Coordinates of N, CA and C and ligand atoms in Angstrom, one line a residue:
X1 N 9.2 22.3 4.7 CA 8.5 23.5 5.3 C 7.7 24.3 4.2
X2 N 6.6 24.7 4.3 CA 5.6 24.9 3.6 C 5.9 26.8 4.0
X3 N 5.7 27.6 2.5 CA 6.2 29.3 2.9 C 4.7 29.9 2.7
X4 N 4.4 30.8 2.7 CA 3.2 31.5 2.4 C 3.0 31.5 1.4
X5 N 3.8 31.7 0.6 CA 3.6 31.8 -0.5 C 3.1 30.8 -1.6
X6 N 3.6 29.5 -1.0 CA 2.6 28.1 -1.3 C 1.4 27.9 -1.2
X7 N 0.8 26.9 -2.0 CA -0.8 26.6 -1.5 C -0.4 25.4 -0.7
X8 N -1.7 25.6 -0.1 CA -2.0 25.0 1.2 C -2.5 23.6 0.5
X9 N -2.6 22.8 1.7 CA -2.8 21.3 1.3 C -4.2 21.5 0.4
X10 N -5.8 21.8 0.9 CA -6.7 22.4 0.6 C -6.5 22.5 -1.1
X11 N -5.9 23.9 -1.4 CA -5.5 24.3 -2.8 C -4.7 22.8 -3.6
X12 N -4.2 22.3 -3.0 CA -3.4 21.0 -3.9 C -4.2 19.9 -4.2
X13 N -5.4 19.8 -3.4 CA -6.5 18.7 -3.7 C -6.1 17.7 -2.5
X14 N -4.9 18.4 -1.6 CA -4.8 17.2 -0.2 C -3.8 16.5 -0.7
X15 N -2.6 16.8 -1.7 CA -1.7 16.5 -1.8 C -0.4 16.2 -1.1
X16 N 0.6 15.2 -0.6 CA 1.9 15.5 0.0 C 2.3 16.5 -1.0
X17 N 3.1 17.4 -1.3 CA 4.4 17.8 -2.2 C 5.8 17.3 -2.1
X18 N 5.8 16.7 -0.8 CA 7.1 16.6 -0.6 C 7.4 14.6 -0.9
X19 N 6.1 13.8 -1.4 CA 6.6 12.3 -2.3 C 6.5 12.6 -3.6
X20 N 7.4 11.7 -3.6 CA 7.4 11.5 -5.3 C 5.9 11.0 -5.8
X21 N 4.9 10.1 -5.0 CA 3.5 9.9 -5.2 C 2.7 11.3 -5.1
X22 N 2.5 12.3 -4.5 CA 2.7 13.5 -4.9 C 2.6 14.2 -5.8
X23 N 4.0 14.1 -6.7 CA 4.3 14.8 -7.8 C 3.6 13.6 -9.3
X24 N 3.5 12.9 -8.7 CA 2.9 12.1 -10.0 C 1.2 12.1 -10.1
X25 N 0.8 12.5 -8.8 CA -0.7 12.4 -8.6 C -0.6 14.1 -9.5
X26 N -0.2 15.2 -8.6 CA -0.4 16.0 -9.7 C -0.3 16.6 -10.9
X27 N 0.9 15.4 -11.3 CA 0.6 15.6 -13.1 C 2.0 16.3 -12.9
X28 N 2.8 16.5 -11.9 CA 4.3 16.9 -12.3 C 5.4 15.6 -12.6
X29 N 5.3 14.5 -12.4 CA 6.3 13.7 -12.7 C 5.3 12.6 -13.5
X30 N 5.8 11.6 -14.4 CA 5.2 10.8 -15.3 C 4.8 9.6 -14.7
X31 N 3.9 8.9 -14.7 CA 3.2 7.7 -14.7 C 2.0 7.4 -15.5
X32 N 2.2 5.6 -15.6 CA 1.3 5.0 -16.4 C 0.1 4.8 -15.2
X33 N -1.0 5.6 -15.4 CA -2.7 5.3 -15.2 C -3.1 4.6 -15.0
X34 N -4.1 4.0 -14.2 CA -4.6 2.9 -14.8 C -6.0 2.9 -14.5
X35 N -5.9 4.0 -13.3 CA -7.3 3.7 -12.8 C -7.5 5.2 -11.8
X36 N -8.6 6.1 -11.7 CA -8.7 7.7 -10.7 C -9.9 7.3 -10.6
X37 N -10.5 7.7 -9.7 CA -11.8 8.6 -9.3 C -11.6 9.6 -7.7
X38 N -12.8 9.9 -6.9 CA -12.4 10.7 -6.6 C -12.2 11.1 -5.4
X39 N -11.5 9.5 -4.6 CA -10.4 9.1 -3.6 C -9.3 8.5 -3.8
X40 N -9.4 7.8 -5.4 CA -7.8 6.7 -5.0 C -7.3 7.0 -6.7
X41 N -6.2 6.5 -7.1 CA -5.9 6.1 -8.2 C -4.8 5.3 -8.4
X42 N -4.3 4.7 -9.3 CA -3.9 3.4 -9.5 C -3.1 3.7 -10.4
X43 N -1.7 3.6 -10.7 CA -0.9 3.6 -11.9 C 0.4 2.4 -11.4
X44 N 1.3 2.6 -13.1 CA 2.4 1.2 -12.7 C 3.4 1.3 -11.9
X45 N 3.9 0.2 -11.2 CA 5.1 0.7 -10.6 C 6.3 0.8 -11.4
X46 N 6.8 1.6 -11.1 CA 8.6 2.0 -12.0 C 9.0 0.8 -12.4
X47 N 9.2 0.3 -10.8 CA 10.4 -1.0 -10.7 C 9.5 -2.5 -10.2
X48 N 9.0 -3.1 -11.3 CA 7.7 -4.4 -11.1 C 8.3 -5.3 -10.5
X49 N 7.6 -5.8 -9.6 CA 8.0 -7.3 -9.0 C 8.0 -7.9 -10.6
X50 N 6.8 -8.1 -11.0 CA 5.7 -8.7 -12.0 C 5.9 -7.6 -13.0
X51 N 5.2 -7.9 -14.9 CA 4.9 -7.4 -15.0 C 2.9 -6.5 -14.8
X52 N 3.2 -5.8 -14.7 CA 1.5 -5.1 -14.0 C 1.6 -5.0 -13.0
X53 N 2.9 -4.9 -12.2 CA 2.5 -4.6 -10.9 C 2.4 -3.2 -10.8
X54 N 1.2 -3.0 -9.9 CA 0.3 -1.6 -9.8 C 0.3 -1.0 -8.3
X55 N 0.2 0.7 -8.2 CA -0.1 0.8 -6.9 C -1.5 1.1 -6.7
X56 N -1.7 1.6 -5.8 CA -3.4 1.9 -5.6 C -3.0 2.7 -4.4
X57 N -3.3 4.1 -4.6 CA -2.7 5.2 -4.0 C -4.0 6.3 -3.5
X58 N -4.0 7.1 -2.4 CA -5.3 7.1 -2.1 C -4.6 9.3 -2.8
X59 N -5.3 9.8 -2.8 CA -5.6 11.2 -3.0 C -5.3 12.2 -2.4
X60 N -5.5 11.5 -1.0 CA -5.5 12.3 0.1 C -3.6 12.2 0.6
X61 N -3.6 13.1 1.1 CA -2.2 12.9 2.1 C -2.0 12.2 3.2
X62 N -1.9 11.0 3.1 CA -2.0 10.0 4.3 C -0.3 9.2 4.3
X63 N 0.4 9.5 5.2 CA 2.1 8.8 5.2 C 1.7 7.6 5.5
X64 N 0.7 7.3 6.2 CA 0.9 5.7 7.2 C -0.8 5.1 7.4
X65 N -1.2 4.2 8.2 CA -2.1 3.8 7.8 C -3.3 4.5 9.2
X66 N -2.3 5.0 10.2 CA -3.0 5.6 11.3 C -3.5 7.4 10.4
X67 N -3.3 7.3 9.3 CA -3.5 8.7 8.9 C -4.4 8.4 7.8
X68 N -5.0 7.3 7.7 CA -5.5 7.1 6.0 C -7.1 7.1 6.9
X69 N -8.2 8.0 6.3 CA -9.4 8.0 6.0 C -9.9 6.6 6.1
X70 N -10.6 5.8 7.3 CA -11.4 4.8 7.2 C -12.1 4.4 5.7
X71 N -12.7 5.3 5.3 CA -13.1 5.2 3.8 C -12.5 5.3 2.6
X72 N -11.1 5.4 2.3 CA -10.4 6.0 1.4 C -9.5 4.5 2.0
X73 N -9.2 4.3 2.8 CA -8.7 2.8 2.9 C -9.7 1.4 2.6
X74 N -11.3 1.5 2.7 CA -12.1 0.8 2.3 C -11.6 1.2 0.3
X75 N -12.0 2.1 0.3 CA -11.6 2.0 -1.4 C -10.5 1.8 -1.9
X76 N -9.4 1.9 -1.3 CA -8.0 1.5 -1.8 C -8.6 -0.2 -1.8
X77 N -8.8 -0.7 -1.1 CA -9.1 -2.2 -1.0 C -9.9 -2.6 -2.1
X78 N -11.0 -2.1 -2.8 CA -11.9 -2.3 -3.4 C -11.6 -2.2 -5.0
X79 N -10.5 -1.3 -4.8 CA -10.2 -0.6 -6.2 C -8.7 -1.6 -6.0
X80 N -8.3 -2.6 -5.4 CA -7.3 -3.5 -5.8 C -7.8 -5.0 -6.2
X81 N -9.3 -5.0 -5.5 CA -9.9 -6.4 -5.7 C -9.9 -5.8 -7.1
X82 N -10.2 -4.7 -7.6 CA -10.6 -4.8 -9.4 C -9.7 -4.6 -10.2
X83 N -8.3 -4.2 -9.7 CA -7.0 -4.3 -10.1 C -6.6 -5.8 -10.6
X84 N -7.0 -6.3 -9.2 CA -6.2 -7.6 -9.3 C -6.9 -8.5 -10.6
X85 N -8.8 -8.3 -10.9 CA -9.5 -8.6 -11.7 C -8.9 -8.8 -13.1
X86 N -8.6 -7.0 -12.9 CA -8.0 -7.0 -14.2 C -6.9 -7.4 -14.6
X87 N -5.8 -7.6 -13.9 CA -4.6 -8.7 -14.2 C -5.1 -9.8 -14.6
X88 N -6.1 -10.3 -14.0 CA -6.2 -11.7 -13.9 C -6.4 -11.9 -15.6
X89 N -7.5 -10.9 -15.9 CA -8.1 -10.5 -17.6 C -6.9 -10.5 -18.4
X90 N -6.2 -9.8 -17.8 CA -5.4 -8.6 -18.7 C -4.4 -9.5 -20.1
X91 N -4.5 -10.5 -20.1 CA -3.7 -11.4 -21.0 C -2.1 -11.4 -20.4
X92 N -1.9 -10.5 -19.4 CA -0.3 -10.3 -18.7 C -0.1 -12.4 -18.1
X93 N 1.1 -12.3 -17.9 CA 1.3 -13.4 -17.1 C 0.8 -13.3 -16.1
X94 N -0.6 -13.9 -15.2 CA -1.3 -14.0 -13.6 C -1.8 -14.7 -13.4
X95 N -1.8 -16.0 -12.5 CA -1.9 -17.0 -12.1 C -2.1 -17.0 -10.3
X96 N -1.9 -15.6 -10.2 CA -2.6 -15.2 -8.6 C -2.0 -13.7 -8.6
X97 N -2.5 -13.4 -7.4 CA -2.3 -11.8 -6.6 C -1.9 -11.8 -5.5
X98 N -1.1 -11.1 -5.7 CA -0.8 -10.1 -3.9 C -0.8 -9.1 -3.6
X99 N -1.7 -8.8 -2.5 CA -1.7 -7.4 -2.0 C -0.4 -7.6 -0.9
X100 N -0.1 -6.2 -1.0 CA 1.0 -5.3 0.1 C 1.1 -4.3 0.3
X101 N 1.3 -4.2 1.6 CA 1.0 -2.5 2.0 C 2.0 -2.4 3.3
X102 N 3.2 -1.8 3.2 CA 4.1 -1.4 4.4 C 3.9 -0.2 4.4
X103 N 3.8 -0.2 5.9 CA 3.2 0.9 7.1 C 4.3 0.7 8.4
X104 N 4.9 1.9 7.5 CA 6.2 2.1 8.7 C 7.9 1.8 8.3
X105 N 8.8 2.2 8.3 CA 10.3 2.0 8.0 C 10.6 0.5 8.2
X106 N 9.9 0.0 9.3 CA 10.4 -1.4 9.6 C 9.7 -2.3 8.8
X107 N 8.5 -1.9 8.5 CA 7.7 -2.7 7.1 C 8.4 -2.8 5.8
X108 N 9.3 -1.7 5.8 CA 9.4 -2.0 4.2 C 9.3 -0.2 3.6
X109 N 8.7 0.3 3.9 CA 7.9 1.7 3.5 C 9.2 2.5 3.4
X110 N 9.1 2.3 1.6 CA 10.0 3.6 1.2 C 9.6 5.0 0.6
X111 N 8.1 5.0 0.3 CA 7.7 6.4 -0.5 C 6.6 6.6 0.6
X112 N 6.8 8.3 1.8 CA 5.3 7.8 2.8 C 4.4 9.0 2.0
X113 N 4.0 8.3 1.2 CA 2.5 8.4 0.9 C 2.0 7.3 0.6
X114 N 1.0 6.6 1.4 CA 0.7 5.5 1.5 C 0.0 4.7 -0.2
X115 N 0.5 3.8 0.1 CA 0.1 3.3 -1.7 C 0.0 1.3 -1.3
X116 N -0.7 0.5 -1.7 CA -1.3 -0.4 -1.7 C -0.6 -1.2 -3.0
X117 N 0.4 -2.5 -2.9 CA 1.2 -2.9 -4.1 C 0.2 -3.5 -4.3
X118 N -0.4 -4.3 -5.7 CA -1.2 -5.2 -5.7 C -0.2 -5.6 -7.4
X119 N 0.3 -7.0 -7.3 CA 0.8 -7.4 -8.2 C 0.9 -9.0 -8.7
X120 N 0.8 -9.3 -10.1 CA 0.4 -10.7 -10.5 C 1.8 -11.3 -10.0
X121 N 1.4 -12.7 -9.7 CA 1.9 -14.2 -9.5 C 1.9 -15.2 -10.8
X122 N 3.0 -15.6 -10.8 CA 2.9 -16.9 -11.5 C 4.5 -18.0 -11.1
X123 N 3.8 -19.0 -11.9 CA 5.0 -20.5 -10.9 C 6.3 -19.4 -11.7
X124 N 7.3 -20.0 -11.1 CA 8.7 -19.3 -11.4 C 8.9 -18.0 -11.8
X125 N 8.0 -17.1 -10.7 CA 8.0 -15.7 -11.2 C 9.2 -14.8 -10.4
X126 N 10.1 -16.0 -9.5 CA 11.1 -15.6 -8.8 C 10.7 -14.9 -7.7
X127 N 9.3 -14.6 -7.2 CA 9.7 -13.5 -6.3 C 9.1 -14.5 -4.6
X128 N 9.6 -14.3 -3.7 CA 9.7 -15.3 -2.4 C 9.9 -14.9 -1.5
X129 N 8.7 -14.6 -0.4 CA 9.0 -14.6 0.7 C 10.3 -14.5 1.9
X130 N 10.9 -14.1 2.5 CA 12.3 -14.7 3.1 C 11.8 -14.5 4.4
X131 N 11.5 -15.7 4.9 CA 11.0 -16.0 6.2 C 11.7 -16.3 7.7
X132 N 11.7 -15.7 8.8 CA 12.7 -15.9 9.7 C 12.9 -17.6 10.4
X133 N 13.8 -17.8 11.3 CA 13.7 -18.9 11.2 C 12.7 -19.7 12.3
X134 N 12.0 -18.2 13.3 CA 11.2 -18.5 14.3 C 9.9 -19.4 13.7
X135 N 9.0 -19.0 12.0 CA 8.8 -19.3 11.0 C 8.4 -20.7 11.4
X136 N 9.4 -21.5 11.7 CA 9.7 -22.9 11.3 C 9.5 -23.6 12.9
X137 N 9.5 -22.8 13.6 CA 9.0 -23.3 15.4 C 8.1 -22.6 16.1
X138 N 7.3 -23.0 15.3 CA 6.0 -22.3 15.7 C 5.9 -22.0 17.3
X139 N 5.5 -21.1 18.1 CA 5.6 -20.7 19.6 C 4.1 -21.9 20.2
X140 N 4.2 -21.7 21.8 CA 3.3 -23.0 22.4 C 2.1 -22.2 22.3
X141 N 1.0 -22.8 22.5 CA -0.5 -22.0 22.2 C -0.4 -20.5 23.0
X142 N 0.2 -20.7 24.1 CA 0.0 -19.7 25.3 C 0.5 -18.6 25.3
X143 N 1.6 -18.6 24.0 CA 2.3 -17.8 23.7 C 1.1 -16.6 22.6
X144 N 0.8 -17.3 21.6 CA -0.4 -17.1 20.5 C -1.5 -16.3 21.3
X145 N -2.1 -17.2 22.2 CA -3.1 -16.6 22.9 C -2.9 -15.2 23.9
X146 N -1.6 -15.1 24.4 CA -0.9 -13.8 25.1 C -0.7 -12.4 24.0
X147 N -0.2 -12.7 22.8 CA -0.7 -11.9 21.9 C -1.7 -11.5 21.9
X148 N -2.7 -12.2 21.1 CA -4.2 -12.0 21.5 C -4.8 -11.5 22.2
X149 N -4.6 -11.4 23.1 CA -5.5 -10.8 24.8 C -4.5 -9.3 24.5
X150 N -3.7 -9.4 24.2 CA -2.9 -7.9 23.7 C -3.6 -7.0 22.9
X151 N -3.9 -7.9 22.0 CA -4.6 -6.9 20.7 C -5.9 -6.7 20.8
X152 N -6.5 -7.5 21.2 CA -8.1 -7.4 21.7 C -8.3 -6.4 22.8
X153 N -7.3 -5.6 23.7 CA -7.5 -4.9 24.7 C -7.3 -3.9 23.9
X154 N -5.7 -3.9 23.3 CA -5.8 -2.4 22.1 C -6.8 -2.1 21.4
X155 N -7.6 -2.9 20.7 CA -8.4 -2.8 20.3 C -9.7 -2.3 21.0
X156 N -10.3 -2.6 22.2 CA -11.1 -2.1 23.1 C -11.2 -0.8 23.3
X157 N -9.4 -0.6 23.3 CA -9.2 0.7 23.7 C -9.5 2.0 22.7
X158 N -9.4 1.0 21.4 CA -9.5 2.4 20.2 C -11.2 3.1 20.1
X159 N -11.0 4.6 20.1 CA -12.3 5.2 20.0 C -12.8 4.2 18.5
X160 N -14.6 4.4 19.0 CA -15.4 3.7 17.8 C -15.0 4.6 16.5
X161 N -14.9 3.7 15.1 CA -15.0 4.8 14.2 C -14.0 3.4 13.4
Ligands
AMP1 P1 7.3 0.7 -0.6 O1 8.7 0.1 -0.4 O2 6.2 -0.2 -0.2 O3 7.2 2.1 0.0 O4 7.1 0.9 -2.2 C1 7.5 2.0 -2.9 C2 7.3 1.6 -4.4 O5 7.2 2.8 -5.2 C3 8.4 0.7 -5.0 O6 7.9 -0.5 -5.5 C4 9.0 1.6 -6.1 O7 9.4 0.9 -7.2 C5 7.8 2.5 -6.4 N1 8.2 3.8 -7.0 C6 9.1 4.7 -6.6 N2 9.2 5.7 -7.4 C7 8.2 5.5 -8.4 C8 7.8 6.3 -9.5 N3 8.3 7.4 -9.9 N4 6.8 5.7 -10.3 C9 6.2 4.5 -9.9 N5 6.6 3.8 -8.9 C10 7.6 4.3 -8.1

């Protein structure tokens, strides 16, 4: 609950206060940098899959992905293709990349200020998928295509933008 006596989102630069992403964007809690300008920025994660694994964290106060700025989500993307670049450079162990982005409790999403994992791969780097066992029986086309006709109507439905 936000008092009067607080500044307003506006005065914070469009900060949450209440994530820990938050307090590190504004310079109250510690992290390693890697990368700001003047929608996204990019520092390490605490706890690395990999070493270098990085977030890419947008500025603004966005919990989820229905709240992130169409453009501020274009540059979180942009600013992890050159993340990932730079791993690749970086002399770190990287032999590939993954992006990740959970959007929502059931994804995965433990800090909601939306942040973009992007972190190196390599053979025996321990980290592996756990896949269900539906996975392995793949459904009949008709099933695939019933999806589909799903999302393509949601999709219809969404205002242009
Ligand atoms: P997610 O589960 O996708 O919401 O990911 C949250 C990520 O934030 C995890 O990988 C955490 O290790 C990371 N994290 C939490 N606290 C901090 C922190 N203070 N500094 C850097 N990364 C953090």
């Amino acid at each position: 609950m936000q008092g009067e006596d607080q500044p307003n989102a506006v005065q914070r630069g469009g900060f949450d206060p209440h994530t820990v992403f938050a307090k590190i964007l504004g310079g109250e809690l510690p992290a390693t940098f890697v990368y700001r300008d003047e929608l996204v920025a990019a520092f390490l994660d605490i706890q690395p899959i990999t070493p270098g694994h990085t977030l890419v964290v947008p500025l603004v106060k966005a919990a989820s992905l229905a709240e992130l700025p169409p453009a501020t989500g274009a540059r979180m993307f942009t600013v992890a293709q050159r993340v990932g670049a730079a791993l690749r450079g970086s002399g770190l162990a990287c032999e590939g990349v993954n992006l990740f982005l959970a959007d929502g409790v059931a994804a995965g999403q433990t800090v909601f200020h939306l942040h973009l994992h992007v972190f190196p791969r390599y053979a025996d780097d321990g980290f592996r998928w756990k896949l269900p066992e539906r996975y392995y029986q793949p459904p009949p086309r008709a099933d695939i295509e019933a999806a589909g006709e799903r999302i393509r109507a949601a999709l219809e439905g969404q205002r242009p933008g």
